[in-house]
Short mmCIF file of the C-alpha atoms (twelve columns), coordinates in Angstrom:
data_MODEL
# 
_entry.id   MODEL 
# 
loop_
_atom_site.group_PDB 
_atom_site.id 
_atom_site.type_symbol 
_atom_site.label_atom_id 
_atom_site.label_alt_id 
_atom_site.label_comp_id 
_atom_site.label_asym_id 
_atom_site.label_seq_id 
_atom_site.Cartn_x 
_atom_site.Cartn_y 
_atom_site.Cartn_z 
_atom_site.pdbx_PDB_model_num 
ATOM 1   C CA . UNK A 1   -20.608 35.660 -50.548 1 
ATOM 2   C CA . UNK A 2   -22.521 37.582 -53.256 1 
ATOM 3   C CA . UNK A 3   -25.091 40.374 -51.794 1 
ATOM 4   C CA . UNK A 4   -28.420 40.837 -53.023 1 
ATOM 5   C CA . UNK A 5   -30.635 43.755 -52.803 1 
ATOM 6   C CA . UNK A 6   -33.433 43.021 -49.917 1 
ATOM 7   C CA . UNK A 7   -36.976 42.051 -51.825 1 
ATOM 8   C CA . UNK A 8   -39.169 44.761 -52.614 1 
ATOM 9   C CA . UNK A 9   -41.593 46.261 -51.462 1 
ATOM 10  C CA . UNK A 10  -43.296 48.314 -54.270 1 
ATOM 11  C CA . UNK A 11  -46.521 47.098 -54.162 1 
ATOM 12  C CA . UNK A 12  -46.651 48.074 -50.293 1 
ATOM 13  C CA . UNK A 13  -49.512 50.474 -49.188 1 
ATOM 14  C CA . UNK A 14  -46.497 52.431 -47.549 1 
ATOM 15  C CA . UNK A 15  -45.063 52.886 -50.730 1 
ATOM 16  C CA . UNK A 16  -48.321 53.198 -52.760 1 
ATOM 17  C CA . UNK A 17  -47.623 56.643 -54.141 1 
ATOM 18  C CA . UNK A 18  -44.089 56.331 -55.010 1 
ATOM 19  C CA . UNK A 19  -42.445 57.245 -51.676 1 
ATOM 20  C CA . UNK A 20  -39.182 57.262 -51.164 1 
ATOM 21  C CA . UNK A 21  -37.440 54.749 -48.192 1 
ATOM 22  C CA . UNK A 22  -37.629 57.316 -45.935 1 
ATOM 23  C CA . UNK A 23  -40.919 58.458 -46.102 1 
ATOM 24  C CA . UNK A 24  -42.159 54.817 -45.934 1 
ATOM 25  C CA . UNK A 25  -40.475 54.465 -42.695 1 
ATOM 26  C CA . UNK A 26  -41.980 56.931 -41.031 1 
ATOM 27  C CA . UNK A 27  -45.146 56.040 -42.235 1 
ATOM 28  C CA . UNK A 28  -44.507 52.147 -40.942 1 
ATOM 29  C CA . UNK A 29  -43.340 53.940 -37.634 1 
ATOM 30  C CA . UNK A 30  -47.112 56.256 -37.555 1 
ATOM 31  C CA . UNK A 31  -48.714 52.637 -37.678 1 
ATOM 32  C CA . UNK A 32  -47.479 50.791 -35.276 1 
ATOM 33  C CA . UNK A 33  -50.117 50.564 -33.303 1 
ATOM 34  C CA . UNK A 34  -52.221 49.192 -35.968 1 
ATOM 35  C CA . UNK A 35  -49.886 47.098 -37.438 1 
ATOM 36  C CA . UNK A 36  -48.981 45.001 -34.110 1 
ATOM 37  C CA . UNK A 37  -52.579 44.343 -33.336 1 
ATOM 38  C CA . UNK A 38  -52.941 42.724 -36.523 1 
ATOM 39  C CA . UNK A 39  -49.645 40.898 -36.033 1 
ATOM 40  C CA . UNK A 40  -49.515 40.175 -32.287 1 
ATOM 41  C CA . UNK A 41  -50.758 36.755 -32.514 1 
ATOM 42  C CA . UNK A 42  -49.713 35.713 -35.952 1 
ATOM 43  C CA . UNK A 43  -47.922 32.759 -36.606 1 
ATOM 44  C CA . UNK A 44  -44.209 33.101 -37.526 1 
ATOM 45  C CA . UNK A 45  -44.446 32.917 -41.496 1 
ATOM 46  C CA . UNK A 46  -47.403 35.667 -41.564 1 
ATOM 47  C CA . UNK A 47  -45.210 37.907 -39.793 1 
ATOM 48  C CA . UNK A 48  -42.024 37.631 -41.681 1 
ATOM 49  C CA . UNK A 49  -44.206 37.225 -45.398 1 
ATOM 50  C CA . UNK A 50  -45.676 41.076 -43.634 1 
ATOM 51  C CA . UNK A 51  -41.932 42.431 -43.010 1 
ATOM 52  C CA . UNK A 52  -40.885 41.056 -46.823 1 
ATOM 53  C CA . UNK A 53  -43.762 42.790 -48.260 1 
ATOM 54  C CA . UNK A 54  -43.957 45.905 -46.213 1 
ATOM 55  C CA . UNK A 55  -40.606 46.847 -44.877 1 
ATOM 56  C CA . UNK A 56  -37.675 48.324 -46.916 1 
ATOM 57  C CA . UNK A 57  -34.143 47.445 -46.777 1 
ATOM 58  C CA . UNK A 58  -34.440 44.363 -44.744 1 
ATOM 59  C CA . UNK A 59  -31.932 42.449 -43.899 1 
ATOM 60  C CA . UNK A 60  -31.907 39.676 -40.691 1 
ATOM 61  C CA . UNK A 61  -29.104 40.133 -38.185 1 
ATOM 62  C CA . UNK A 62  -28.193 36.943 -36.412 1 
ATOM 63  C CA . UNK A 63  -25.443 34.644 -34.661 1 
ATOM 64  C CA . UNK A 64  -27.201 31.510 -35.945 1 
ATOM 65  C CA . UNK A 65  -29.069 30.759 -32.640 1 
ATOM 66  C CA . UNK A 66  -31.906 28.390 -32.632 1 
ATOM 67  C CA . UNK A 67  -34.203 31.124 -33.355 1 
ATOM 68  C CA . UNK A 68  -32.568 32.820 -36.333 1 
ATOM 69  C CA . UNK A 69  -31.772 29.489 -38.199 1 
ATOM 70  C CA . UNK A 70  -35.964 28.913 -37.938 1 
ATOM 71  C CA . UNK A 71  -36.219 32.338 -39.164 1 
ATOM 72  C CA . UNK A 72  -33.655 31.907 -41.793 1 
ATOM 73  C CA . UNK A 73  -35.922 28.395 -42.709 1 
ATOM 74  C CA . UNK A 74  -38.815 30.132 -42.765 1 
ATOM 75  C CA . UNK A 75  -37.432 32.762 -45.248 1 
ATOM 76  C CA . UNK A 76  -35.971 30.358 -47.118 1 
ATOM 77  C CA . UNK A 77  -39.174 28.409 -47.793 1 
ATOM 78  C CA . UNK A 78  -41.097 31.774 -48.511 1 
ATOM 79  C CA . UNK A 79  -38.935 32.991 -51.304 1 
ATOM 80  C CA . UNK A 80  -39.319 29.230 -52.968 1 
ATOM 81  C CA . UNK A 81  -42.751 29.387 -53.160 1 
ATOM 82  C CA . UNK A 82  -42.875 32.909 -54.513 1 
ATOM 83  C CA . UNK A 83  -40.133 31.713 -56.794 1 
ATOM 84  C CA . UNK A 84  -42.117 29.102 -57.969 1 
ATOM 85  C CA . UNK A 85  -45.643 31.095 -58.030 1 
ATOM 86  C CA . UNK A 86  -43.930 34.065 -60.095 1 
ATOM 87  C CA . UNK A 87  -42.120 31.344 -62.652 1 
ATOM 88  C CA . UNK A 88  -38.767 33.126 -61.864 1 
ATOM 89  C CA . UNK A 89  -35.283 31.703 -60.383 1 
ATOM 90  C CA . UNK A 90  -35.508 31.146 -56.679 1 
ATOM 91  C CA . UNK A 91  -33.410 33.630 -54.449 1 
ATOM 92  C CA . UNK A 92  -33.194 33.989 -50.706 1 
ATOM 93  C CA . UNK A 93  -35.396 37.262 -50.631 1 
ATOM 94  C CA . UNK A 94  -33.426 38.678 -47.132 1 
ATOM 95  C CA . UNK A 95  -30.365 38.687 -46.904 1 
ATOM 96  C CA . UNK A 96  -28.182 37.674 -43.218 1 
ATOM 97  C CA . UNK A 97  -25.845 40.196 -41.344 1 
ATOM 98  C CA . UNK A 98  -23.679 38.445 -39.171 1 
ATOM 99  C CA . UNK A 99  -21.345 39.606 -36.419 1 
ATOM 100 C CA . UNK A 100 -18.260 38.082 -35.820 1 
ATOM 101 C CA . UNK A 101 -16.958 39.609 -32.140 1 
ATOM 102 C CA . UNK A 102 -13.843 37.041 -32.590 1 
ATOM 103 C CA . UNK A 103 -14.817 35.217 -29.392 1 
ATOM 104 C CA . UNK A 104 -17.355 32.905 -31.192 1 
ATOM 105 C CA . UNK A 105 -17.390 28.803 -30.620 1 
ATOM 106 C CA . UNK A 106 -15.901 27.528 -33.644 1 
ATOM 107 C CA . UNK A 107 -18.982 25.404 -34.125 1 
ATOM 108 C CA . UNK A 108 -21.031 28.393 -34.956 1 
ATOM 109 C CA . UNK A 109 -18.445 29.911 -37.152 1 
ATOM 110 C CA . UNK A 110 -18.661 26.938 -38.682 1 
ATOM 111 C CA . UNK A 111 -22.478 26.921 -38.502 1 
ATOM 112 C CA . UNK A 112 -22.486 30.263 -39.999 1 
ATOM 113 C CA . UNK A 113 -21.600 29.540 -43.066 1 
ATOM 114 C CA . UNK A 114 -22.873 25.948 -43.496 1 
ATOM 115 C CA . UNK A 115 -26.389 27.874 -42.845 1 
ATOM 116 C CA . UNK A 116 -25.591 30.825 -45.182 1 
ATOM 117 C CA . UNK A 117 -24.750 28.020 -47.940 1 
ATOM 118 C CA . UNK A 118 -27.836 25.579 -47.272 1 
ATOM 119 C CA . UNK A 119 -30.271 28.124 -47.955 1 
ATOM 120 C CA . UNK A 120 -28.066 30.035 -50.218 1 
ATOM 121 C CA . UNK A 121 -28.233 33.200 -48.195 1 
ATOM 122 C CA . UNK A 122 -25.918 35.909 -48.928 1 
ATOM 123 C CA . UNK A 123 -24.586 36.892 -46.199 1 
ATOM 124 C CA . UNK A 124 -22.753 40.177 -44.701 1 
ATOM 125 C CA . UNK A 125 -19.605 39.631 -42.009 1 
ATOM 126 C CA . UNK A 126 -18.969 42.297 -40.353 1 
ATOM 127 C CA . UNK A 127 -15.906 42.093 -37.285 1 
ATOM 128 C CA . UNK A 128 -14.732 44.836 -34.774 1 
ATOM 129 C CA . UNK A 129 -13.191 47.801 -36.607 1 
ATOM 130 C CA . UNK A 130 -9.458  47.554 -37.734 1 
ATOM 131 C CA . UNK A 131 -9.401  43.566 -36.190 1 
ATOM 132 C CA . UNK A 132 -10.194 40.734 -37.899 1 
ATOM 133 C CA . UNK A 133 -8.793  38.296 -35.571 1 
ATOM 134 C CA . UNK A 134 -8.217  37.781 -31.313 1 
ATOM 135 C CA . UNK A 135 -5.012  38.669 -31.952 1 
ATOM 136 C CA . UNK A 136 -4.778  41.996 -33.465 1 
ATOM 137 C CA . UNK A 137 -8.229  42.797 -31.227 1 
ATOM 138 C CA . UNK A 138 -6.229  42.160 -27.583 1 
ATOM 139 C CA . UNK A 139 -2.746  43.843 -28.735 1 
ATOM 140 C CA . UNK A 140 -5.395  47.165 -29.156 1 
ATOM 141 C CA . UNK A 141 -7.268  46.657 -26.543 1 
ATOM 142 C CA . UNK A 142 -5.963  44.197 -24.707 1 
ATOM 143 C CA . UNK A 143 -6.610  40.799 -23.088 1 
ATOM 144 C CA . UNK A 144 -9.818  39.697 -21.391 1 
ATOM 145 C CA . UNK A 145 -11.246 42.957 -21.931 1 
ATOM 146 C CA . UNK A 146 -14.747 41.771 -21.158 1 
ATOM 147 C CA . UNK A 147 -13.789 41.075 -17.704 1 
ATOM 148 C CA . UNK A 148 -11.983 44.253 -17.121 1 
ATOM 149 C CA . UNK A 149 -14.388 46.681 -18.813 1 
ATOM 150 C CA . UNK A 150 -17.683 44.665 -20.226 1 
ATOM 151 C CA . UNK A 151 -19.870 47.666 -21.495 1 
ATOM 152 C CA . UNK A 152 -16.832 48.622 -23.798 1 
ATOM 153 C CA . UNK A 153 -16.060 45.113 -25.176 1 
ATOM 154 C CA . UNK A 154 -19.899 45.185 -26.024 1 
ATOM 155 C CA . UNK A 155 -19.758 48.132 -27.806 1 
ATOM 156 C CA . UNK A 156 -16.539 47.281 -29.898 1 
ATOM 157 C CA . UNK A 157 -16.902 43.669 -30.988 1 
ATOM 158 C CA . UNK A 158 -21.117 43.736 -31.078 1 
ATOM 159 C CA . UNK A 159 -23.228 47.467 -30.987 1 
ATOM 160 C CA . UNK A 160 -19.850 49.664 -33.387 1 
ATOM 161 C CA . UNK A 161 -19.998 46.594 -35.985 1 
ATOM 162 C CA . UNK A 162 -23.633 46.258 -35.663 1 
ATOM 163 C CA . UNK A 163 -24.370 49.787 -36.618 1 
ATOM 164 C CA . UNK A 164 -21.511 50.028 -39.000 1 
ATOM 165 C CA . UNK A 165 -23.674 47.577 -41.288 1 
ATOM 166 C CA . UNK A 166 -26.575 48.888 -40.732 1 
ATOM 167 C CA . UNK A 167 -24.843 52.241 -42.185 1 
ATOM 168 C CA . UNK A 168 -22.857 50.385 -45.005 1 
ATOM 169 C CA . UNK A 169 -25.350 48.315 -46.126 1 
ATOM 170 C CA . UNK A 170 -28.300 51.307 -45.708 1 
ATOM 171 C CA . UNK A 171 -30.378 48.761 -43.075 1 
ATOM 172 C CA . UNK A 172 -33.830 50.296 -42.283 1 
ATOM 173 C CA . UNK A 173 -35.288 46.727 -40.792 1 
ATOM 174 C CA . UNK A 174 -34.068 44.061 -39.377 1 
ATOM 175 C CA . UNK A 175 -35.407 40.294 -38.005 1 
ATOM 176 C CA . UNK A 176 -34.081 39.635 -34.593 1 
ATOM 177 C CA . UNK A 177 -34.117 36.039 -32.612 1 
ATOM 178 C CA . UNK A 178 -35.606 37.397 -29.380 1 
ATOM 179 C CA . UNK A 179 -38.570 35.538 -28.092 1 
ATOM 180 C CA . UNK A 180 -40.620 36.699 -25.321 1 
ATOM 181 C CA . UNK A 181 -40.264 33.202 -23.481 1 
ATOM 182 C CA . UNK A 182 -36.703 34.398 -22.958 1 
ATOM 183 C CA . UNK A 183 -38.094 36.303 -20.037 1 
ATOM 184 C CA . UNK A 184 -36.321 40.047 -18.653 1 
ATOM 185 C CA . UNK A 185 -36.278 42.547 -20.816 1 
ATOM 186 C CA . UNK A 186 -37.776 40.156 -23.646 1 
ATOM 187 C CA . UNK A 187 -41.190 39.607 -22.190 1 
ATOM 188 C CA . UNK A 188 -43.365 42.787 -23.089 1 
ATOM 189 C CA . UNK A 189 -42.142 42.428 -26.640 1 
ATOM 190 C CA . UNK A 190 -44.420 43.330 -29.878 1 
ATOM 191 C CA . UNK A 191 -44.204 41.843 -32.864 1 
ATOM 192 C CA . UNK A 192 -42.726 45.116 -34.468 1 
ATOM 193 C CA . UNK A 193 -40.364 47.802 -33.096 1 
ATOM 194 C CA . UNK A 194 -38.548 50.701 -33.239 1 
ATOM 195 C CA . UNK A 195 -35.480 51.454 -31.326 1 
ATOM 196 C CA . UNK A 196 -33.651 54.979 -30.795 1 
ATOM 197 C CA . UNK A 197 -32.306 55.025 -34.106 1 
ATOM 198 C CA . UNK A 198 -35.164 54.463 -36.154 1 
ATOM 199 C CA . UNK A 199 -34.410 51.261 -37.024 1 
ATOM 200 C CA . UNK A 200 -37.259 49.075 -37.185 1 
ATOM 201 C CA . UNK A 201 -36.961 45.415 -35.257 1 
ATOM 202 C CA . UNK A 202 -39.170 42.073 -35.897 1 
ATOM 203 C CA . UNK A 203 -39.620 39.259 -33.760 1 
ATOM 204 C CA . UNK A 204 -41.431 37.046 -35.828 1 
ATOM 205 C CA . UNK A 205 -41.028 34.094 -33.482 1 
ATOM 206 C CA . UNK A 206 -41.878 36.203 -29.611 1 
ATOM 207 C CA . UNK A 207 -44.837 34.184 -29.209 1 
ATOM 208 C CA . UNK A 208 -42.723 30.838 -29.565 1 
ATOM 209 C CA . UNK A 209 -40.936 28.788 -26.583 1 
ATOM 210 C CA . UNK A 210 -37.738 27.204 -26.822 1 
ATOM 211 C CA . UNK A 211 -40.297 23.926 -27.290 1 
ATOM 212 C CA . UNK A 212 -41.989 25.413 -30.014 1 
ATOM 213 C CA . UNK A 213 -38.552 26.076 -31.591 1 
ATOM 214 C CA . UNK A 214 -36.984 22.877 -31.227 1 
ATOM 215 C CA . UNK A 215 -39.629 21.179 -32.428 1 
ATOM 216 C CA . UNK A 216 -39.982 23.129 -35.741 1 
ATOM 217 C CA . UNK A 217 -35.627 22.787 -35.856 1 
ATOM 218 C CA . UNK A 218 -36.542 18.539 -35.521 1 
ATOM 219 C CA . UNK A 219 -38.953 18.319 -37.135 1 
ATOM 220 C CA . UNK A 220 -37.475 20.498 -40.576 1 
ATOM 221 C CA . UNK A 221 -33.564 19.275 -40.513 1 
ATOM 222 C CA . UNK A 222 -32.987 23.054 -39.688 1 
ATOM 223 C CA . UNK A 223 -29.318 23.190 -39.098 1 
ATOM 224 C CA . UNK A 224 -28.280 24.013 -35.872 1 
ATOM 225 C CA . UNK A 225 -25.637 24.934 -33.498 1 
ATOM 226 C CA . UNK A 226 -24.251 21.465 -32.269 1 
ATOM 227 C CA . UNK A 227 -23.561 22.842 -28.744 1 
ATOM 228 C CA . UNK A 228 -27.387 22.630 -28.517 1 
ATOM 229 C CA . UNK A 229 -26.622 18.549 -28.329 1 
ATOM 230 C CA . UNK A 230 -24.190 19.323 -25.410 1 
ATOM 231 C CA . UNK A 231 -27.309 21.050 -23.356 1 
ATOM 232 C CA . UNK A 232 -27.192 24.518 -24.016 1 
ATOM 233 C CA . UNK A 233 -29.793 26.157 -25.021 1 
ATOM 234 C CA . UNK A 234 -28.226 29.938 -25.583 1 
ATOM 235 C CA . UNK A 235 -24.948 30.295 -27.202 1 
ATOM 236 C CA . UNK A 236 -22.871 33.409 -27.292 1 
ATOM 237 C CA . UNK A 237 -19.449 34.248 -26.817 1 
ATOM 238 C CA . UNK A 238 -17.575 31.087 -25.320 1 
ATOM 239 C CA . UNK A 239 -16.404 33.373 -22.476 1 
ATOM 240 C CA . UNK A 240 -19.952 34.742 -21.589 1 
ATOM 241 C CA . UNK A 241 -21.717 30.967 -22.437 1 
ATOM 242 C CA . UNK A 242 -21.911 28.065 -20.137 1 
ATOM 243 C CA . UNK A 243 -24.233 25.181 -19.646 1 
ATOM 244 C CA . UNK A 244 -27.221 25.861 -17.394 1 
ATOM 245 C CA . UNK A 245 -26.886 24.305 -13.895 1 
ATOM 246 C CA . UNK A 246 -30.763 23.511 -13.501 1 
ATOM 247 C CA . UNK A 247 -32.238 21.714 -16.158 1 
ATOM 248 C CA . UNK A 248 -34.861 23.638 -15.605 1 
ATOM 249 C CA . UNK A 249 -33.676 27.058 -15.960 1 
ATOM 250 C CA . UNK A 250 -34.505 30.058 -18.220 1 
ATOM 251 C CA . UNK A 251 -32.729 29.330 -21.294 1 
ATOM 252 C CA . UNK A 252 -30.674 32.318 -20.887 1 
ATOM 253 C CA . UNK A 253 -29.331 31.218 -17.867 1 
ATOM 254 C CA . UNK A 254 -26.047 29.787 -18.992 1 
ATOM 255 C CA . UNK A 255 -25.683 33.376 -20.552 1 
ATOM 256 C CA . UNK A 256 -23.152 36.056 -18.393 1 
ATOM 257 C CA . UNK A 257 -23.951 33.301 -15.107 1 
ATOM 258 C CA . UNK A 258 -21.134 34.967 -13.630 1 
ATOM 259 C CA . UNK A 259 -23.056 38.858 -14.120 1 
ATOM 260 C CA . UNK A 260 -25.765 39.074 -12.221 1 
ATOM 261 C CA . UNK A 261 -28.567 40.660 -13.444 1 
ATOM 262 C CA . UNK A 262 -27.094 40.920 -17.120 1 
ATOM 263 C CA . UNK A 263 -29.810 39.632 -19.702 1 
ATOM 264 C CA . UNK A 264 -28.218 41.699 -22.826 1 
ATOM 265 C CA . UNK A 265 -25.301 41.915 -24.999 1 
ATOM 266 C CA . UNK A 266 -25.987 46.116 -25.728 1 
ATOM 267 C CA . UNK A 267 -27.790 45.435 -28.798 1 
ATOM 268 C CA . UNK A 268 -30.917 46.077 -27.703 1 
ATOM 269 C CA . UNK A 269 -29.911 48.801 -25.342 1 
ATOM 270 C CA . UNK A 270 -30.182 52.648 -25.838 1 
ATOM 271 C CA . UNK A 271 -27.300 53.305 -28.826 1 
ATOM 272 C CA . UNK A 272 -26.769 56.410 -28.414 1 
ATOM 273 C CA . UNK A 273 -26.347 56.140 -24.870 1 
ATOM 274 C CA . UNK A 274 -24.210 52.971 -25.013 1 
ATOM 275 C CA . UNK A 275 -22.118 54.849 -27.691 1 
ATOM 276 C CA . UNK A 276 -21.553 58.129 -25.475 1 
ATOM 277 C CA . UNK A 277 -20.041 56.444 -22.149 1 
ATOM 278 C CA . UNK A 278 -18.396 53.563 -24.526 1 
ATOM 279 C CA . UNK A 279 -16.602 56.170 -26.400 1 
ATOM 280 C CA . UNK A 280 -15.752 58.194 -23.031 1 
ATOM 281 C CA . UNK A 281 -14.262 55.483 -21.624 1 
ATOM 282 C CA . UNK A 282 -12.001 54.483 -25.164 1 
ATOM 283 C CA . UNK A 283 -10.908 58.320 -24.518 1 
ATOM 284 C CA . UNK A 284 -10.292 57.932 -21.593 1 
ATOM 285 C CA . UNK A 285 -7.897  54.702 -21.979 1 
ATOM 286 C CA . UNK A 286 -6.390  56.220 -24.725 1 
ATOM 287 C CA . UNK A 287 -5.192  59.404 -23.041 1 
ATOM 288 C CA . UNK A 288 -3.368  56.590 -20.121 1 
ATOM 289 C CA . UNK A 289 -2.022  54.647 -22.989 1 
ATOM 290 C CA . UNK A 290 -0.202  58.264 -24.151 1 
ATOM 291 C CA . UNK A 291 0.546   59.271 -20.801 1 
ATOM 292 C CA . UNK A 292 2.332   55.762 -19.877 1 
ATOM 293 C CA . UNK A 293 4.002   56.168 -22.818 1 
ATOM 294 C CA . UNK A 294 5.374   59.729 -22.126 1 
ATOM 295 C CA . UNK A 295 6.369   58.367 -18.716 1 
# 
């Protein structure tokens, strides 16, 4: 699909004088404070119109779960009515980076791209590097590797492709589906971060429940992940995704139930230390694959 450049965001008070990305960044970053107490309690659509005004290069990175198609709504219906208020041709003002480990349900592959078309998104596919498919990924690394050696697969097919478009594509912000109703490591969030990297990270829904979610999805024809209608409520890699056993659970309980303790994917862990003891290990298996071979 077609990219587009993210919206502006000229007439930002970051960007009053002329600055360049950079410099607006940093001065987002120095304002933090200030700029989460304003935002902390906002609805959804005042804190994503706040990122499309404010934030450079922004781009929303999801897998098309519930919260990222509301998001990706919500955006959608924001750049019509600016459309229509400015008199020019309507165009989906942030555009979608999605990451395809491989191991995806077919019915959000699918979902991916009857989304990206609905709202006319463009959207960026990035998959892990030199594999495009299950079978070229496990004759490299080989089968099952998220049972043998989880941390790793999480690097490869999600965190290397993940910050490969964020490099490609020059990312500076990004939207992200987490929700602080999602409980662990979700449930301090603010409204606006920054991680190791300097990349800047928006929840625009973390004051939302699932409820509030699948209400707005009902309620607006969203589309949706149809494994939803089966009774899950979190949807990931079919080998790390099962249906809750308590109807009452977490909604990230049917996510790693086999790992306990495991509320992440390594997205939203430390990259650089992720990327230091992933790539250790890759040496490491590599130098065994050359010895076997020797032997």
């Amino acid at each position: 699909m077609a990219s587009l450049v993210p919206a502006s965001t000229s007439s930002s008070k970051y960007a009053a004088d002329g600055a360049d990305i950079d410099t607006q960044v940093q001065r987002i970053i120095a304002d933090l404070p200030n700029i989460n107490k304003q935002l902390q309690d906002a609805h959804p659509s005042e804190i994503l119109a706040w990122s499309i005004d404010n934030l450079p290069n922004l781009y929303q990175t999801t897998a098309f779960g519930l919260t990222g198609c509301v998001t990706l709504d919500l955006v959608s219906r924001i750049s019509s009515e600016r459309a229509q208020k400015s008199g020019l041709a309507a165009h989906h003002l942030v555009p979608l980076i999605f990451i395809d480990t491989l191991y995806h349900f077919p019915q959000t592959l699918d979902l991916a791209q009857r989304a990206a078309k609905h709202y006319n998104a463009p959207m960026h596919v990035f998959t892990p590097t030199g594999t495009s498919t299950v079978q070229e990924f496990e004759d490299r690394w080989g089968p099952q590797l998220w049972q043998r050696d989880e941390d790793t697969y999480d690097y490869l097919v999600k965190v290397e492709p993940a910050r490969r478009a964020y490099q490609e594509l020059n990312v500076r912000a990004v939207f992200t589906g987490r929700r602080r109703s999602q409980g662990a490591d979700r449930a301090a969030l603010s409204a606006i971060e920054v991680d190791e990297t300097g990349l800047i990270k928006v929840n625009p829904l973390l004051n939302w429940s699932f409820a509030d979610v699948d209400k707005y999805v009902k309620e607006n024809a969203v589309p949706y992940n149809e494994l939803l209608d089966l009774g899950y409520k979190s949807v990931g890699d079919w080998h790390s995704t099962s249906l809750p056993v308590d109807k009452e659970a977490g909604e990230r309980d049917g996510r790693w139930s086999d790992k306990a303790g495991k509320t992440e994917c390594g997205l939203h862990r430390d990259y650089f230390k992720f990327k230091v003891l992933a790539e250790k290990k890759l040496r490491e298996a590599e130098l065994s694959r050359r010895d076997d071979a020797r032997a």
